[in-house]
Short mmCIF file of C-alpha atoms in Angstrom, two decimals:
data_model
loop_
_atom_site.label_atom_id
_atom_site.label_comp_id
_atom_site.label_asym_id
_atom_site.label_seq_id
_atom_site.Cartn_x
_atom_site.Cartn_y
_atom_site.Cartn_z
CA MET V 1 134.25 111.61 89.36
CA ILE V 2 132.54 110.61 92.50
CA LEU V 3 130.58 113.79 93.16
CA PRO V 4 127.04 113.06 92.07
CA GLY V 5 125.91 114.59 88.65
CA TYR V 6 123.08 116.54 90.34
CA GLU V 7 125.53 118.67 92.37
CA PRO V 8 126.62 122.01 91.66
CA ARG V 9 130.26 121.78 89.94
CA SER V 10 130.27 124.25 86.95
CA ALA V 11 132.49 126.73 89.02
CA THR V 12 135.21 124.20 89.09
CA ILE V 13 134.96 122.70 85.64
CA PRO V 14 137.29 124.95 83.83
CA ALA V 15 140.21 124.09 86.79
CA LYS V 16 139.25 120.34 86.36
CA VAL V 17 140.08 120.59 82.81
CA ASP V 18 143.03 122.38 83.25
CA TYR V 19 144.57 120.17 85.88
CA GLU V 20 143.94 116.90 83.83
CA LEU V 21 145.49 118.53 80.77
CA SER V 22 148.61 119.49 82.86
CA LEU V 23 148.83 116.08 84.33
CA GLU V 24 148.83 114.46 80.97
CA TYR V 25 151.55 117.18 79.79
CA GLN V 26 153.54 116.39 82.92
CA LEU V 27 153.67 112.61 82.32
CA GLU V 28 154.61 112.81 78.92
CA LYS V 29 157.49 115.46 79.85
CA VAL V 30 158.78 112.87 82.27
CA ILE V 31 158.73 110.11 79.64
CA TRP V 32 160.44 112.59 77.25
CA CYS V 33 162.94 113.35 80.05
CA VAL V 34 163.85 109.73 80.51
CA GLU V 35 164.19 108.80 76.89
CA LYS V 36 166.72 111.87 76.30
CA PHE V 37 168.64 111.19 79.61
CA SER V 38 169.05 107.52 78.98
CA LYS V 39 170.32 108.18 75.44
CA ARG V 40 172.76 110.66 76.71
CA LEU V 41 173.88 108.51 79.48
CA ARG V 42 174.77 105.85 76.94
CA ASP V 43 177.02 108.41 74.89
CA ASP V 44 178.38 110.07 77.69
CA ARG V 45 182.13 110.46 77.49
CA HIS V 46 183.24 111.63 81.02
CA PRO V 47 186.02 109.31 82.51
CA ASN V 48 184.49 108.72 85.99
CA ASP V 49 181.19 110.89 86.12
CA LEU V 50 178.78 112.30 83.84
CA GLU V 51 179.21 115.43 81.46
CA ASN V 52 177.47 118.52 82.28
CA GLU V 53 175.12 118.07 79.31
CA THR V 54 173.92 114.69 80.83
CA TYR V 55 173.42 116.14 84.02
CA PHE V 56 171.11 119.06 82.78
CA LEU V 57 169.03 116.38 81.65
CA PHE V 58 169.14 114.22 84.82
CA ASP V 59 168.44 117.42 86.66
CA THR V 60 165.24 118.10 84.40
CA LEU V 61 164.00 114.53 85.07
CA ILE V 62 164.26 114.70 88.70
CA ASN V 63 162.59 117.89 89.12
CA ASN V 64 159.83 117.08 86.75
CA VAL V 65 159.17 113.60 88.28
CA SER V 66 159.18 114.90 91.84
CA THR V 67 156.38 117.45 90.87
CA LEU V 68 154.31 114.66 89.55
CA ALA V 69 152.58 114.29 92.99
CA GLU V 70 151.57 117.94 92.91
CA TYR V 71 149.84 117.54 89.42
CA TYR V 72 148.33 114.38 90.34
CA PHE V 73 147.00 115.61 93.71
CA SER V 74 144.96 118.48 91.92
CA ASN V 75 143.48 115.90 90.05
CA VAL V 76 142.46 113.75 93.04
CA VAL V 77 140.54 116.93 94.27
CA TYR V 78 139.10 118.21 91.31
CA SER V 79 138.77 115.38 88.91
CA LEU V 80 138.71 112.10 90.52
CA ILE V 81 136.41 113.01 93.67
CA GLY V 82 135.14 116.42 93.05
CA THR V 83 133.91 119.41 95.05
CA ILE V 84 130.87 121.59 95.40
CA LEU V 85 133.13 124.70 95.82
CA ASP V 86 131.55 127.85 94.40
CA LYS V 87 134.92 128.99 92.84
CA PRO V 88 138.11 126.92 92.53
CA LYS V 89 140.96 127.32 95.18
CA LYS V 90 144.66 126.92 94.75
CA ILE V 91 146.01 123.63 95.74
CA GLU V 92 149.46 122.84 97.31
CA PHE V 93 150.81 119.70 98.13
CA ARG V 94 153.11 120.05 101.16
CA GLY V 95 154.04 117.99 104.05
CA LEU V 96 151.65 115.25 103.56
CA ASP V 97 152.90 112.09 104.72
CA ASN V 98 152.35 109.17 107.13
CA SER V 99 153.16 111.27 110.32
CA ASN V 100 150.32 113.95 109.83
CA TYR V 101 148.11 112.47 107.34
CA ILE V 102 144.76 112.21 109.55
CA ASP V 103 144.99 115.95 110.75
CA LYS V 104 146.06 117.19 107.13
CA LYS V 105 143.15 115.10 105.59
CA LYS V 106 140.55 116.70 107.49
CA ASP V 107 141.89 120.25 106.76
CA ILE V 108 142.01 119.59 102.87
CA PHE V 109 138.26 118.00 102.95
CA LYS V 110 137.20 121.12 104.97
CA LYS V 111 139.05 123.57 102.74
CA PHE V 112 138.06 122.03 99.51
CA LYS V 113 134.31 120.70 100.56
CA ILE V 114 135.24 117.20 99.92
CA GLY V 115 132.65 114.72 100.87
CA GLU V 116 129.99 117.40 101.26
CA LEU V 117 126.63 117.23 99.52
CA THR V 118 124.05 119.85 99.16
CA LYS V 119 121.24 117.27 98.40
CA GLY V 120 120.28 113.97 100.10
CA THR V 121 119.22 112.41 103.36
CA ASP V 122 121.73 112.50 106.44
CA VAL V 123 122.30 108.72 105.53
CA GLU V 124 123.32 109.56 102.04
CA LYS V 125 125.63 112.41 102.98
CA LYS V 126 127.43 110.02 105.55
CA GLU V 127 127.62 107.09 103.01
CA TYR V 128 128.97 109.93 100.57
CA LEU V 129 131.77 111.26 102.99
CA ASN V 130 132.85 107.71 103.93
CA ARG V 131 133.21 106.75 100.24
CA CYS V 132 135.26 110.04 99.64
CA ASN V 133 137.38 109.07 102.59
CA GLU V 134 138.05 105.75 101.25
CA CYS V 135 138.72 106.83 97.81
CA PHE V 136 141.03 109.61 98.99
CA ASP V 137 143.15 107.17 101.06
CA ARG V 138 143.27 104.72 98.03
CA TYR V 139 144.40 107.40 95.39
CA LEU V 140 147.29 108.83 97.85
CA GLU V 141 148.40 105.57 99.36
CA PHE V 142 151.41 105.05 97.14
CA ILE V 143 152.54 109.05 97.42
CA ILE V 144 152.45 109.00 101.34
CA SER V 145 153.86 105.47 101.63
CA GLY V 146 157.24 106.76 101.43
CA ARG V 147 158.09 104.56 98.24
CA TYR V 148 159.15 107.60 96.40
CA ASP V 149 160.66 109.85 99.05
CA ILE V 150 164.07 109.43 97.54
CA LEU V 151 162.89 111.56 94.40
CA HIS V 152 161.90 114.42 96.61
CA GLU V 153 165.14 114.11 98.68
CA ILE V 154 167.32 114.49 95.84
CA ASN V 155 164.99 117.33 94.04
CA ASN V 156 165.21 119.25 97.39
CA HIS V 157 169.05 118.79 97.27
CA ILE V 158 169.27 120.12 94.02
CA LYS V 159 166.81 122.98 95.13
CA HIS V 160 169.27 123.80 97.98
CA ASN V 161 171.59 125.31 95.28
CA VAL V 162 174.11 122.19 95.18
CA ARG V 163 174.75 120.36 91.79
CA LEU V 164 174.63 116.67 91.55
CA ARG V 165 177.82 114.49 91.32
CA GLY V 166 178.33 110.96 90.94
CA PHE V 167 180.97 108.20 90.21
CA TRP V 168 181.59 105.38 88.17
CA LEU V 169 185.29 104.71 86.69
CA LYS V 170 185.02 104.09 83.14
CA PRO V 171 188.14 102.80 82.12
CA GLY V 172 188.31 98.86 82.43
CA SER V 173 184.53 98.93 82.49
CA SER V 174 181.98 98.03 79.81
CA LYS V 175 179.24 100.49 78.75
CA ASP V 176 176.54 98.54 80.13
CA ASP V 177 178.12 98.24 83.36
CA PHE V 178 178.66 101.91 83.43
CA ILE V 179 175.10 102.48 82.91
CA LYS V 180 173.99 100.03 85.66
CA TYR V 181 176.16 101.07 88.13
CA HIS V 182 176.94 105.06 87.73
CA PHE V 183 175.73 106.35 91.00
CA LEU V 184 174.97 109.69 92.50
CA ARG V 185 177.30 110.26 95.53
CA PHE V 186 176.59 112.27 98.57
CA THR V 187 179.11 112.80 101.64
CA LYS V 188 178.98 113.87 105.23
CA ASP V 189 179.29 117.48 104.05
CA HIS V 190 176.06 117.35 102.27
CA GLU V 191 174.09 115.70 105.38
CA PHE V 192 172.73 119.01 106.39
CA LEU V 193 170.84 119.61 103.30
CA PHE V 194 168.62 116.15 103.71
CA LYS V 195 165.86 115.52 106.24
CA ASP V 196 166.01 112.48 108.46
CA LYS V 197 165.13 110.03 105.70
CA ILE V 198 167.16 107.69 103.33
CA ILE V 199 170.29 109.60 102.40
CA LYS V 200 170.80 110.71 106.00
CA SER V 201 170.33 107.04 107.19
CA LEU V 202 172.79 105.71 104.22
CA LEU V 203 175.27 108.14 105.51
CA SER V 204 175.03 106.93 109.12
CA ILE V 205 175.56 103.63 108.39
CA ASP V 206 178.92 102.37 109.60
CA TYR V 207 180.90 101.44 106.54
CA ASP V 208 182.97 98.61 108.20
CA GLU V 209 179.78 96.88 109.31
CA ALA V 210 178.13 97.42 105.87
CA SER V 211 181.32 95.77 104.34
CA GLN V 212 180.65 92.56 106.14
CA ASP V 213 179.27 89.83 103.83
CA ASN V 214 176.03 89.14 105.70
CA PHE V 215 175.05 92.72 106.12
CA GLU V 216 171.59 93.87 105.22
CA LEU V 217 170.39 97.41 104.74
CA ILE V 218 167.04 97.86 106.29
CA PHE V 219 164.63 101.02 105.55
CA LYS V 220 161.08 101.30 106.70
CA ASN V 221 160.03 100.51 102.81
CA GLY V 222 162.17 97.46 102.22
CA LYS V 223 165.16 95.33 102.77
CA TYR V 224 168.13 95.59 100.62
CA ASN V 225 170.70 92.76 100.30
CA SER V 226 174.65 93.17 99.04
CA VAL V 227 174.81 92.38 95.63
CA LYS V 228 178.07 93.96 94.40
CA LYS V 229 181.38 95.18 95.56
CA HIS V 230 183.36 97.45 93.20
CA GLY V 231 186.42 98.62 94.75
CA ARG V 232 185.57 99.87 98.07
CA PHE V 233 181.83 100.56 97.18
CA ILE V 234 179.31 98.35 98.33
CA PHE V 235 175.93 98.06 96.43
CA PHE V 236 172.62 97.05 98.14
CA ALA V 237 169.59 96.22 96.15
CA ASN V 238 165.92 95.11 95.92
CA ASP V 239 163.69 95.03 92.82
CA ASP V 240 163.23 98.76 92.96
CA VAL V 241 166.63 100.77 94.11
CA VAL V 242 170.16 100.16 94.23
CA TYR V 243 171.87 101.98 97.05
CA VAL V 244 175.66 102.44 97.41
CA ARG V 245 177.78 102.85 100.43
CA GLY V 246 181.47 103.80 100.17
CA PRO V 247 183.95 104.48 103.03
CA SER V 248 183.23 108.60 102.77
CA GLY V 249 179.83 108.69 101.06
CA ALA V 250 176.80 107.05 99.90
CA GLY V 251 174.12 107.38 97.21
CA LEU V 252 172.07 105.41 94.74
CA THR V 253 172.45 104.33 91.06
CA SER V 254 171.12 106.78 88.25
CA ASN V 255 169.17 103.90 86.85
CA SER V 256 167.19 103.64 90.04
CA ILE V 257 165.97 107.22 89.68
CA VAL V 258 164.74 106.07 86.04
CA LYS V 259 163.08 103.14 87.50
CA LYS V 260 161.42 104.94 90.33
CA SER V 261 160.36 107.58 87.75
CA TYR V 262 158.68 104.92 85.58
CA GLN V 263 156.94 103.54 88.68
CA LEU V 264 155.67 106.45 89.86
CA CYS V 265 154.27 107.38 86.62
CA LEU V 266 152.62 103.96 86.27
CA GLU V 267 151.02 104.13 89.60
CA ILE V 268 149.35 107.59 88.71
CA ILE V 269 148.30 106.39 85.18
CA LYS V 270 146.79 102.99 86.50
CA THR V 271 144.74 104.98 88.99
CA LEU V 272 143.58 107.45 86.28
CA ILE V 273 142.54 104.52 84.15
CA SER V 274 140.72 102.77 86.57
CA SER V 275 138.64 105.86 87.40
CA LYS V 276 137.86 107.31 84.05
CA THR V 277 135.89 104.73 82.44
CA GLY V 278 133.96 106.15 79.52
CA TYR V 279 136.47 108.99 78.97
CA ILE V 280 137.57 107.48 75.48
CA THR V 281 140.19 110.05 74.25
CA GLU V 282 141.77 110.47 77.63
CA LEU V 283 141.81 106.63 78.06
CA GLU V 284 143.55 106.27 74.75
CA LYS V 285 146.46 108.66 75.60
CA LEU V 286 146.99 107.17 79.21
CA ASN V 287 147.01 103.54 77.67
CA TYR V 288 149.74 104.77 75.24
CA PHE V 289 151.76 106.41 78.18
CA LYS V 290 151.40 103.04 80.03
CA GLU V 291 152.52 100.77 77.04
CA VAL V 292 155.50 103.36 76.41
CA ILE V 293 156.51 103.01 80.06
CA GLU V 294 155.94 99.33 80.57
CA ARG V 295 158.10 98.68 77.23
CA GLU V 296 160.97 100.81 78.48
CA ASP V 297 160.85 99.82 82.06
CA ASN V 298 161.17 96.11 81.22
CA LYS V 299 164.43 97.09 79.12
CA LEU V 300 165.71 98.33 82.36
CA THR V 301 168.30 96.45 84.23
CA LEU V 302 169.45 97.43 87.69
CA ILE V 303 172.05 94.81 88.48
#
């Protein structure tokens, strides 16, 4: 915690502890969901998609990983930085992105008294505020960067009362290819359910143009090269995600969701580890999570 030890904090300690334990629980739950979904994916017997039982686990994974940012944000305020509030306030992580970050951050600092001290000189208070600003930016950079927007997009799609559907024709395909290339598929009929981000951008791409051998898929957070064609479906990839464009739909591979889930967990865990020196029991658990995720992530093949 950045807040100096001599500052009042006893009123928010119970909330701090609850948020820390809840984040650990949520990280462990995401790890469990990935393990169960991956096993079920390998054993799935649907001829060209996934069985309902597999989607039950997939929905659960997507929902839980997309809420990780909310759990983590509570820890940023109450645990990593600290506050002099005389009683805890409810935290809501909504609408915080690069388009409104500065204004939203000011509101958050004011509401939760972040960067404020009750003691010290004006110079010390200014230095502390600057440090809180720098740390807040660093702790949240990967959240607001857009690297994990796709997880929130798909979770919001589910929340709009629409079930997920995907595709990969299993007959004539190996099990390993099915696991790598099964993809979630969205059509123009789903466009109204998405914000102007990745899925809408995929659906707006001209299919004939995307079919050209030298076509590159470019989004604000990366460039994706054509790596595979399967029937009329074109697969675009970088190190993190495999997107798919077909004549009447677009999407991304299921393994890309798993990859992104692992990456988000790791970014959160590494931030916590670097900020919690001296918390032996907590660090042991976080390092265990890190080892499990890195081991499983290294087994994951996107292409």
